[in-house]
Amino acid sequence: MAAPCVFCGAAGFYRFFLGSRVPLAQRQGIWKAAAAAELQTGTRSQIVRLKHVTVVTTKKNVAASRHETYTADFIKKQLEEFNIGKRHLANMMGEDPETFTQEDIDRAVVYLFPSGLFEKRARPVMKHPDHIFPKQRAIQWGEDGRPFHFLFYTGKQSYYSLMHEAYGKLLDIEKRQNQLQAEGLDLEKTKTKDLIGSRWLIKEELEEMLVEKLSDQDYAQFIRLLERFSTLRCGAAEEEFVQRFRKSITIQSKKQLIEPLQYDDQGMAFSTSEGKRKSAKAEVVVYERGNGKIKVNGVDYLLYFPVTQDREQLMFPFHFLDRLGKHDMNCTVSGGGRSAQAGAIRLATAKALCSFVTEDEVEWMRQAGLLTTDPRVRERKKPGQEGARRKFTWKKR
């Protein structure tokens, strides 16, 4: 620490000594030269430090922002390792490797490698390489640097190409219908196609199919274009094109337990069912044929339910299926009030009618809420309150 201090002191004394012996102009030149030398030395040290920091930062960022590419050989190797691991896992669990599904793999991993981690993504998993490594787009240009597709510079060539194809098919259908009308052929009014049992692909699934990022507006515009096909008479090719963008779902009505038909001594088919609402319980017997006679506990329903709203609740399943006056029904109900009893009979009637209708009609009933038990009950009174929600009147004195 002493050497630099002596050096600085000597330099200052030398400058002071020169200042007393040389003219002012020369003194300014000497000071400028000394300041330039000091500035150059300080700048060099700063540049060295900046270069060092920049290199370190660049190394960190490059590794983090690099877009990894997966070659075909890499995916093939990962697939081979996955098949080997699946076979070993099946042998450990005593299962057949050929019929070992992904659900069996997940169950085996949870059993063999129990984990108490709350974050699901941190738990051990074993998935197919297609689920782990994202799909990548193939090279879009040739050796001369020119793109293969004429929509390359739109930034969404797959999306706009698909829109172009769909709109072309739509124009062909309309042109064909106009030709038939010009020839004088009668066209039946096309009904909206029934799409129960499937749904449109969501935006993420469509992006995975096209390997492109889409905006909400692009996705909505494409779905609106596809929905126009359902209002037109399409051929087999157009139907197949539309089904590419629909995904089948499990119809909840198939899980509905439908009572089998029974027959009485006279050979009349009937169906029985039960329903609940609050504390009321109902049992109904719906006959296949009849003229609309309905009895509740041996009394006509018009006398048993004096309130019009309760009668409407009772008759709603028949009205919904357009079967008013086509069935006879006997009901036995107990507990609860008249409103709860009407709700219990309505649920039991809807379940019994499932034996006489098609699967599509059962699904419509489920979507309308006719096959769902109403869970609402009276809310209990709270201590320190006048009722379930009502508070005592507050008095200042």
PDB file of N, CA, C and O in Angstrom, residues 173-187 233:
ATOM      1  N   ILE A 173     -70.153 -26.866 -52.438  1.00  0.00           N
ATOM      2  CA  ILE A 173     -71.469 -27.345 -51.986  1.00  0.00           C
ATOM      3  C   ILE A 173     -72.563 -26.372 -52.405  1.00  0.00           C
ATOM      4  O   ILE A 173     -73.624 -26.774 -52.921  1.00  0.00           O
ATOM      5  N   GLU A 174     -72.326 -25.075 -52.197  1.00  0.00           N
ATOM      6  CA  GLU A 174     -73.330 -24.087 -52.581  1.00  0.00           C
ATOM      7  C   GLU A 174     -73.544 -24.070 -54.098  1.00  0.00           C
ATOM      8  O   GLU A 174     -74.677 -23.911 -54.577  1.00  0.00           O
ATOM      9  N   LYS A 175     -72.469 -24.241 -54.856  1.00  0.00           N
ATOM     10  CA  LYS A 175     -72.608 -24.280 -56.315  1.00  0.00           C
ATOM     11  C   LYS A 175     -73.432 -25.482 -56.761  1.00  0.00           C
ATOM     12  O   LYS A 175     -74.289 -25.378 -57.655  1.00  0.00           O
ATOM     13  N   ARG A 176     -73.199 -26.630 -56.129  1.00  0.00           N
ATOM     14  CA  ARG A 176     -73.944 -27.825 -56.475  1.00  0.00           C
ATOM     15  C   ARG A 176     -75.427 -27.679 -56.140  1.00  0.00           C
ATOM     16  O   ARG A 176     -76.295 -28.089 -56.917  1.00  0.00           O
ATOM     17  N   GLN A 177     -75.724 -27.060 -55.005  1.00  0.00           N
ATOM     18  CA  GLN A 177     -77.125 -26.843 -54.645  1.00  0.00           C
ATOM     19  C   GLN A 177     -77.800 -25.851 -55.584  1.00  0.00           C
ATOM     20  O   GLN A 177     -78.971 -26.024 -55.946  1.00  0.00           O
ATOM     21  N   ASN A 178     -77.092 -24.829 -56.008  1.00  0.00           N
ATOM     22  CA  ASN A 178     -77.670 -23.859 -56.951  1.00  0.00           C
ATOM     23  C   ASN A 178     -77.965 -24.517 -58.301  1.00  0.00           C
ATOM     24  O   ASN A 178     -78.970 -24.196 -58.954  1.00  0.00           O
ATOM     25  N   GLN A 179     -77.097 -25.435 -58.727  1.00  0.00           N
ATOM     26  CA  GLN A 179     -77.352 -26.140 -59.986  1.00  0.00           C
ATOM     27  C   GLN A 179     -78.598 -27.015 -59.888  1.00  0.00           C
ATOM     28  O   GLN A 179     -79.403 -27.084 -60.819  1.00  0.00           O
ATOM     29  N   LEU A 180     -78.781 -27.685 -58.759  1.00  0.00           N
ATOM     30  CA  LEU A 180     -79.969 -28.515 -58.588  1.00  0.00           C
ATOM     31  C   LEU A 180     -81.239 -27.674 -58.560  1.00  0.00           C
ATOM     32  O   LEU A 180     -82.274 -28.067 -59.107  1.00  0.00           O
ATOM     33  N   GLN A 181     -81.172 -26.509 -57.935  1.00  0.00           N
ATOM     34  CA  GLN A 181     -82.334 -25.627 -57.915  1.00  0.00           C
ATOM     35  C   GLN A 181     -82.638 -25.081 -59.307  1.00  0.00           C
ATOM     36  O   GLN A 181     -83.801 -24.918 -59.681  1.00  0.00           O
ATOM     37  N   ALA A 182     -81.591 -24.817 -60.096  1.00  0.00           N
ATOM     38  CA  ALA A 182     -81.813 -24.300 -61.449  1.00  0.00           C
ATOM     39  C   ALA A 182     -82.444 -25.355 -62.347  1.00  0.00           C
ATOM     40  O   ALA A 182     -83.211 -25.029 -63.255  1.00  0.00           O
ATOM     41  N   GLU A 183     -82.145 -26.623 -62.077  1.00  0.00           N
ATOM     42  CA  GLU A 183     -82.740 -27.693 -62.860  1.00  0.00           C
ATOM     43  C   GLU A 183     -84.172 -28.004 -62.438  1.00  0.00           C
ATOM     44  O   GLU A 183     -84.823 -28.857 -63.047  1.00  0.00           O
ATOM     45  N   GLY A 184     -84.620 -27.364 -61.385  1.00  0.00           N
ATOM     46  CA  GLY A 184     -85.996 -27.560 -60.937  1.00  0.00           C
ATOM     47  C   GLY A 184     -86.193 -28.730 -60.017  1.00  0.00           C
ATOM     48  O   GLY A 184     -87.333 -29.146 -59.767  1.00  0.00           O
ATOM     49  N   LEU A 185     -85.108 -29.280 -59.492  1.00  0.00           N
ATOM     50  CA  LEU A 185     -85.216 -30.396 -58.566  1.00  0.00           C
ATOM     51  C   LEU A 185     -85.547 -29.874 -57.184  1.00  0.00           C
ATOM     52  O   LEU A 185     -84.963 -28.889 -56.713  1.00  0.00           O
ATOM     53  N   ASP A 186     -86.507 -30.501 -56.520  1.00  0.00           N
ATOM     54  CA  ASP A 186     -86.920 -30.069 -55.187  1.00  0.00           C
ATOM     55  C   ASP A 186     -85.893 -30.554 -54.173  1.00  0.00           C
ATOM     56  O   ASP A 186     -85.531 -31.736 -54.144  1.00  0.00           O
ATOM     57  N   LEU A 187     -85.451 -29.629 -53.364  1.00  0.00           N
ATOM     58  CA  LEU A 187     -84.502 -29.954 -52.297  1.00  0.00           C
ATOM     59  C   LEU A 187     -85.221 -29.881 -50.961  1.00  0.00           C
ATOM     60  O   LEU A 187     -85.890 -28.895 -50.658  1.00  0.00           O
ATOM     61  N   ARG A 233     -76.272 -29.530 -47.106  1.00  0.00           N
ATOM     62  CA  ARG A 233     -76.272 -30.949 -47.437  1.00  0.00           C
ATOM     63  C   ARG A 233     -74.896 -31.318 -47.976  1.00  0.00           C
ATOM     64  O   ARG A 233     -74.537 -30.988 -49.106  1.00  0.00           O
TER      65      ARG A 233
END
